[in-house]
Amino acid sequence: MELDGDHMHFTRRSEVTTISLLSLARAPTFREGVLGAVLTISSDEHGDVTLKGAANLDARQFSKEVKEAWVRSSLAALERETVWLDSILAGVQALAAPSSYPAACQVAPLLEKARALDVKLLSKLRAEAVGPDAMARVAPAREFVSDPRTARAAGISAFVTAELERRKHFFDTVESRELTPEQRLSVVVDEDATLVLAGAGSGKTSVIAAKAIYLVRAGIRQPEEILLLAFGKKAARQMSERVEARSGEPIVARTFHAIANDIIGIVEGTKPPLAAHADDELAYFNVIRQILNDLVHRLPNVSTAAIQWFAHFMVEPKTEWNFKTKHDFYTHMEAQDLRTLQGGKVKSYEELQIANWLYENGIEYEYEPPYEHKVPETGRRDYQPDFRLRESGIYIEHFGVRREKTADGGEQLVTAPFVDRDEYLASMEWKRRVHAEHGTILIETYSGERQDGRLLTGLAEKLAPHVTLKPRPADTIYDRIVEMKQVDDFSTLLGIFLRKFKEGGYSLQDCRDTSKKKGLGNRASAFLDVFAAVFEEYQRQLDDRIDFEDMVLRAARYVETGRYTSPFRHILVDEFQDISPGRARLLKALKNQHPDVRIFAVGDDWQAIYRFAGSDLHLMRHFGREFGGRFDGEADIHRTVDLGRTFRSVDQIAFAARTFVLRNPAQIRKQVVPAGTATEPAIKIVTVPKHDSEAKLSEVLNGLSATVAPGAEAATALLLGRYSFIKPDMSALKARFPRLEISFDTIHASKGSEADHVIVLNANSGRFGFPSEIVDDSLLSMVSPEEEAFPNAEERRVMYVAMTRARHTLTILASNARPSSFVTELREDPAYGIVSEPGGKQEDCVCGECGGRLLGVAGRNGHIRYRCEHDQHCGNSLPACPACQTALPHRTDGTSEVRCECGACFPACPECKDGWLVERNGSHGNFLSCARFPACFGKPKAPRGTQFSTPRTRRRNRF
């Protein structure tokens, strides 16, 4: 062992090890022995090093000198780091009672500094070397290093408590109404990334304005260091005016596009010209439509690709085989526009392919025409083959069967999961016999052929001996597509896809790879063939101009590469739920330029309804991951504040809307404190008979008008529609109800509005109902990083927006025959506490043919008949009970009878699930047959003596 200044050297078998005296764990230990001393040096790096056999006197002296050197070295090291230690201790002390919010970005440098000193010195100090006073001095720094998260949390709590009290007058007066406790907290919290969840009517504008003013008044930032962002020019202007009016501070709110354009101007010295359609949605989609039209007429390859799309890939290519029940299949088919190039509608995707191939090749046809020969009564409906070719008289039947290997190596025909195989195969044989008996030519196609990719080629081969193909010119077909207005929806899809494609920085190969991964198949390939040409031409036409996507991304690149130096230290963002990937990229770039930049975002994921315009709700749901800071090895550091309280809706509306939107578990849970308590039912569902919507709306408005006292200020009534085309005659309504200030808006356009009374129109099922069945196309998943799995997720948020526009009452008008799934949910779930008009709710009856709903519909003669909701596909229809004329009789389990709630009882039809036997008059006297006749030819199998009763006082024979 050798002592050398502040180090010791150990030599063992010529191998030398050197340690610092600071690494000693304790003073050397010395023990005398008969054969010499035992001297042990303990260090943190090498453990115990022991020397045996030294002279006792020498070992004692050496041990003393090592201890003295250890003490000197430790005290000297502590003295050298006094300035460093004092600054850390001052920081730790300040954290106990901070003068500003201890955000992660502020405390992280202190922690880094403390840990570095701890590793270098503090962790090596021992009380035996430096004394208890020195150890007490360094203790706060060591405690902070060992548990920095608790220290920061305590500092945050201390600051928030003190600041809320210190700034009480500010919070009481900064807005016309005193800020709520939740609003005050959101202003004071100043984490690296702060997300304020601002529900409908919770005062988000007050919060973001107060935050901007607070930052300046508290001396945290200068006005020029604050970037206040809004999504639209109107919102930005209103925000600027509000801040200036409340504070006089020159804090100007800007749109994302405005700040992006300013960045480009600073870097490039001039701002590039903006495309004429950049800030005009209608003009933008018109540009896409015109590009598509020009390319189709100019380039044969684009013409071919476009026609292939419209003829065979426009709708989702799903068949019966993709569904487990008829109800699911029919529901999907009704959400698709299965309209052929000839103009009619068909019932399946495969029939659509056949019909459009016939049209493309100039073959005139009829769809589901009556068979030309009278078929004797067989218990079936009148025979209607799928197609009849007009010129040749040939019939085409498309059969939903596929070939499947059997266990013995053979093959058999199989049907879709919900189809009775034996019954279906029997119907195929019956159709073949009918054609054979009457000498008509039948061409057969099969689902299995489409599965094998040869449905249309096979059809061409089968028809070749009988017809001559006369392919229509591409221009003629496309003009027909334009005439049918199918180009508009496709142009919109192309336009939405193009925006997402540019904003996300995708390539065509990226899209093809995603398509393959997600199994989007030939439909995606057909779409990309058209899109590639449209995108290339769109970019060419831009020339030296830019659109908003270019603007935001170019600005983001300038910030990321340091060509633009940001002056902003606080970035405040309004309506954050509408953030898009491009805007998020610009925000991140601005935040990452300086270590102390804060993001303060105000939004409501419950009101995220602009996915079609490029917004990506996942950016808000993963706010910490996207924008959070880092501290103590933990990423995603952020703070969320829930405003909770609403200043708009009464309790019944506020709570029902919250319950409704939270049925989607992906929505962020928030508390809701309503604006007041309703003393009468605040939400009503009013059913509307067919052709009676105007009368029902007038009836509702008349009731609202009656609540306004004469001479009192007019109450506001907002009519909301999912689509603009359902707007009623507003001039007439305003003239008839002068006590009401009536307005109409689409639900999307109404965001931010409010009224005393809200009336939601046309909450019906169907393609253009609410929820809309024109869902986001699955092709958009090629340019969308994440998808929402919950059914009607965005439409549910649209309904939430509609509900929360109302202060006092909400009325929902829905078809009595086809109410939407939203109306059914609201009406039937007691959690919503919603009132239906007397007699408005009809009992749900399940269709025995397909599993859908049987809906009661009053005819013009007032008689009620129950029809399946899938009337185009299923067609099941039943009369109301002959006794009460209102309800629908139900089959009683375990018996052969059908009973009505009025007490009437009938024999159950032995052939079908829904029908019952009724007495009819025939040429041979009275007989019993199914109430569904002629759809069902069921007749009694029980002995004639079996008796069933109907209340005689109300019994009528209506058949």
PDB file of N, CA and C in Angstrom, residues 698-737:
ATOM      1  N   SER A 698     -93.683  22.309 -37.029  1.00  0.00           N
ATOM      2  CA  SER A 698     -94.529  23.439 -36.651  1.00  0.00           C
ATOM      3  C   SER A 698     -95.168  23.219 -35.289  1.00  0.00           C
ATOM      4  N   GLU A 699     -95.554  21.969 -35.028  1.00  0.00           N
ATOM      5  CA  GLU A 699     -96.157  21.639 -33.740  1.00  0.00           C
ATOM      6  C   GLU A 699     -95.165  21.876 -32.600  1.00  0.00           C
ATOM      7  N   VAL A 700     -93.906  21.479 -32.809  1.00  0.00           N
ATOM      8  CA  VAL A 700     -92.875  21.677 -31.787  1.00  0.00           C
ATOM      9  C   VAL A 700     -92.605  23.160 -31.585  1.00  0.00           C
ATOM     10  N   LEU A 701     -92.459  23.894 -32.678  1.00  0.00           N
ATOM     11  CA  LEU A 701     -92.187  25.334 -32.576  1.00  0.00           C
ATOM     12  C   LEU A 701     -93.356  26.069 -31.923  1.00  0.00           C
ATOM     13  N   ASN A 702     -94.553  25.624 -32.195  1.00  0.00           N
ATOM     14  CA  ASN A 702     -95.722  26.245 -31.589  1.00  0.00           C
ATOM     15  C   ASN A 702     -95.696  26.062 -30.069  1.00  0.00           C
ATOM     16  N   GLY A 703     -95.282  24.874 -29.622  1.00  0.00           N
ATOM     17  CA  GLY A 703     -95.178  24.628 -28.196  1.00  0.00           C
ATOM     18  C   GLY A 703     -94.115  25.494 -27.539  1.00  0.00           C
ATOM     19  N   LEU A 704     -92.977  25.679 -28.216  1.00  0.00           N
ATOM     20  CA  LEU A 704     -91.915  26.533 -27.680  1.00  0.00           C
ATOM     21  C   LEU A 704     -92.356  27.994 -27.652  1.00  0.00           C
ATOM     22  N   SER A 705     -93.051  28.416 -28.703  1.00  0.00           N
ATOM     23  CA  SER A 705     -93.511  29.801 -28.785  1.00  0.00           C
ATOM     24  C   SER A 705     -94.482  30.125 -27.657  1.00  0.00           C
ATOM     25  N   ALA A 706     -95.287  29.136 -27.284  1.00  0.00           N
ATOM     26  CA  ALA A 706     -96.282  29.354 -26.234  1.00  0.00           C
ATOM     27  C   ALA A 706     -95.649  29.611 -24.875  1.00  0.00           C
ATOM     28  N   THR A 707     -94.376  29.213 -24.710  1.00  0.00           N
ATOM     29  CA  THR A 707     -93.700  29.423 -23.417  1.00  0.00           C
ATOM     30  C   THR A 707     -93.137  30.838 -23.281  1.00  0.00           C
ATOM     31  N   VAL A 708     -93.131  31.602 -24.368  1.00  0.00           N
ATOM     32  CA  VAL A 708     -92.593  32.967 -24.336  1.00  0.00           C
ATOM     33  C   VAL A 708     -93.726  33.930 -24.008  1.00  0.00           C
ATOM     34  N   ALA A 709     -93.584  34.647 -22.928  1.00  0.00           N
ATOM     35  CA  ALA A 709     -94.625  35.567 -22.495  1.00  0.00           C
ATOM     36  C   ALA A 709     -94.767  36.723 -23.476  1.00  0.00           C
ATOM     37  N   PRO A 710     -95.980  37.208 -23.690  1.00  0.00           N
ATOM     38  CA  PRO A 710     -96.176  38.360 -24.587  1.00  0.00           C
ATOM     39  C   PRO A 710     -95.341  39.550 -24.135  1.00  0.00           C
ATOM     40  N   GLY A 711     -94.658  40.170 -25.073  1.00  0.00           N
ATOM     41  CA  GLY A 711     -93.821  41.319 -24.767  1.00  0.00           C
ATOM     42  C   GLY A 711     -92.435  40.968 -24.283  1.00  0.00           C
ATOM     43  N   ALA A 712     -92.204  39.699 -23.981  1.00  0.00           N
ATOM     44  CA  ALA A 712     -90.880  39.275 -23.511  1.00  0.00           C
ATOM     45  C   ALA A 712     -89.932  39.162 -24.701  1.00  0.00           C
ATOM     46  N   GLU A 713     -88.636  39.140 -24.400  1.00  0.00           N
ATOM     47  CA  GLU A 713     -87.631  38.977 -25.446  1.00  0.00           C
ATOM     48  C   GLU A 713     -87.793  37.608 -26.117  1.00  0.00           C
ATOM     49  N   ALA A 714     -87.652  37.602 -27.433  1.00  0.00           N
ATOM     50  CA  ALA A 714     -87.837  36.363 -28.184  1.00  0.00           C
ATOM     51  C   ALA A 714     -86.836  35.300 -27.727  1.00  0.00           C
ATOM     52  N   ALA A 715     -87.306  34.064 -27.613  1.00  0.00           N
ATOM     53  CA  ALA A 715     -86.420  32.944 -27.291  1.00  0.00           C
ATOM     54  C   ALA A 715     -85.732  32.481 -28.572  1.00  0.00           C
ATOM     55  N   THR A 716     -84.527  31.992 -28.439  1.00  0.00           N
ATOM     56  CA  THR A 716     -83.790  31.514 -29.618  1.00  0.00           C
ATOM     57  C   THR A 716     -84.059  30.033 -29.827  1.00  0.00           C
ATOM     58  N   ALA A 717     -84.298  29.688 -31.088  1.00  0.00           N
ATOM     59  CA  ALA A 717     -84.542  28.289 -31.465  1.00  0.00           C
ATOM     60  C   ALA A 717     -83.626  27.954 -32.636  1.00  0.00           C
ATOM     61  N   LEU A 718     -82.757  26.986 -32.423  1.00  0.00           N
ATOM     62  CA  LEU A 718     -81.779  26.594 -33.448  1.00  0.00           C
ATOM     63  C   LEU A 718     -82.178  25.246 -34.027  1.00  0.00           C
ATOM     64  N   LEU A 719     -82.438  25.225 -35.335  1.00  0.00           N
ATOM     65  CA  LEU A 719     -82.740  23.983 -36.031  1.00  0.00           C
ATOM     66  C   LEU A 719     -81.434  23.420 -36.575  1.00  0.00           C
ATOM     67  N   LEU A 720     -81.173  22.159 -36.284  1.00  0.00           N
ATOM     68  CA  LEU A 720     -79.917  21.546 -36.695  1.00  0.00           C
ATOM     69  C   LEU A 720     -80.176  20.353 -37.608  1.00  0.00           C
ATOM     70  N   GLY A 721     -79.387  20.264 -38.667  1.00  0.00           N
ATOM     71  CA  GLY A 721     -79.478  19.142 -39.585  1.00  0.00           C
ATOM     72  C   GLY A 721     -78.109  18.548 -39.837  1.00  0.00           C
ATOM     73  N   ARG A 722     -78.083  17.252 -40.057  1.00  0.00           N
ATOM     74  CA  ARG A 722     -76.809  16.597 -40.396  1.00  0.00           C
ATOM     75  C   ARG A 722     -76.319  17.057 -41.759  1.00  0.00           C
ATOM     76  N   TYR A 723     -77.276  17.401 -42.637  1.00  0.00           N
ATOM     77  CA  TYR A 723     -76.941  17.887 -43.979  1.00  0.00           C
ATOM     78  C   TYR A 723     -77.701  19.180 -44.249  1.00  0.00           C
ATOM     79  N   SER A 724     -77.136  20.019 -45.091  1.00  0.00           N
ATOM     80  CA  SER A 724     -77.759  21.310 -45.378  1.00  0.00           C
ATOM     81  C   SER A 724     -79.023  21.183 -46.215  1.00  0.00           C
ATOM     82  N   PHE A 725     -79.158  20.083 -46.979  1.00  0.00           N
ATOM     83  CA  PHE A 725     -80.300  19.988 -47.891  1.00  0.00           C
ATOM     84  C   PHE A 725     -81.628  19.768 -47.161  1.00  0.00           C
ATOM     85  N   ILE A 726     -81.610  19.506 -45.860  1.00  0.00           N
ATOM     86  CA  ILE A 726     -82.866  19.324 -45.134  1.00  0.00           C
ATOM     87  C   ILE A 726     -83.363  20.632 -44.508  1.00  0.00           C
ATOM     88  N   LYS A 727     -82.741  21.730 -44.847  1.00  0.00           N
ATOM     89  CA  LYS A 727     -83.148  23.027 -44.315  1.00  0.00           C
ATOM     90  C   LYS A 727     -84.591  23.333 -44.698  1.00  0.00           C
ATOM     91  N   PRO A 728     -85.452  23.645 -43.733  1.00  0.00           N
ATOM     92  CA  PRO A 728     -86.856  23.958 -44.050  1.00  0.00           C
ATOM     93  C   PRO A 728     -87.001  25.382 -44.572  1.00  0.00           C
ATOM     94  N   ASP A 729     -88.212  25.765 -44.870  1.00  0.00           N
ATOM     95  CA  ASP A 729     -88.510  27.122 -45.353  1.00  0.00           C
ATOM     96  C   ASP A 729     -88.427  28.081 -44.172  1.00  0.00           C
ATOM     97  N   MET A 730     -87.279  28.716 -44.017  1.00  0.00           N
ATOM     98  CA  MET A 730     -87.036  29.537 -42.840  1.00  0.00           C
ATOM     99  C   MET A 730     -87.893  30.803 -42.835  1.00  0.00           C
ATOM    100  N   SER A 731     -88.105  31.396 -43.996  1.00  0.00           N
ATOM    101  CA  SER A 731     -88.917  32.621 -44.066  1.00  0.00           C
ATOM    102  C   SER A 731     -90.319  32.359 -43.550  1.00  0.00           C
ATOM    103  N   ALA A 732     -90.885  31.242 -43.956  1.00  0.00           N
ATOM    104  CA  ALA A 732     -92.247  30.916 -43.512  1.00  0.00           C
ATOM    105  C   ALA A 732     -92.289  30.664 -42.012  1.00  0.00           C
ATOM    106  N   LEU A 733     -91.289  29.955 -41.511  1.00  0.00           N
ATOM    107  CA  LEU A 733     -91.265  29.653 -40.084  1.00  0.00           C
ATOM    108  C   LEU A 733     -91.109  30.915 -39.242  1.00  0.00           C
ATOM    109  N   LYS A 734     -90.234  31.810 -39.680  1.00  0.00           N
ATOM    110  CA  LYS A 734     -90.018  33.048 -38.926  1.00  0.00           C
ATOM    111  C   LYS A 734     -91.277  33.903 -38.912  1.00  0.00           C
ATOM    112  N   ALA A 735     -92.001  33.894 -40.024  1.00  0.00           N
ATOM    113  CA  ALA A 735     -93.233  34.684 -40.097  1.00  0.00           C
ATOM    114  C   ALA A 735     -94.317  34.097 -39.192  1.00  0.00           C
ATOM    115  N   ARG A 736     -94.366  32.787 -39.071  1.00  0.00           N
ATOM    116  CA  ARG A 736     -95.417  32.132 -38.288  1.00  0.00           C
ATOM    117  C   ARG A 736     -95.144  32.198 -36.788  1.00  0.00           C
ATOM    118  N   PHE A 737     -93.860  32.298 -36.396  1.00  0.00           N
ATOM    119  CA  PHE A 737     -93.519  32.254 -34.971  1.00  0.00           C
ATOM    120  C   PHE A 737     -92.671  33.469 -34.587  1.00  0.00           C
TER     121      PHE A 737
END
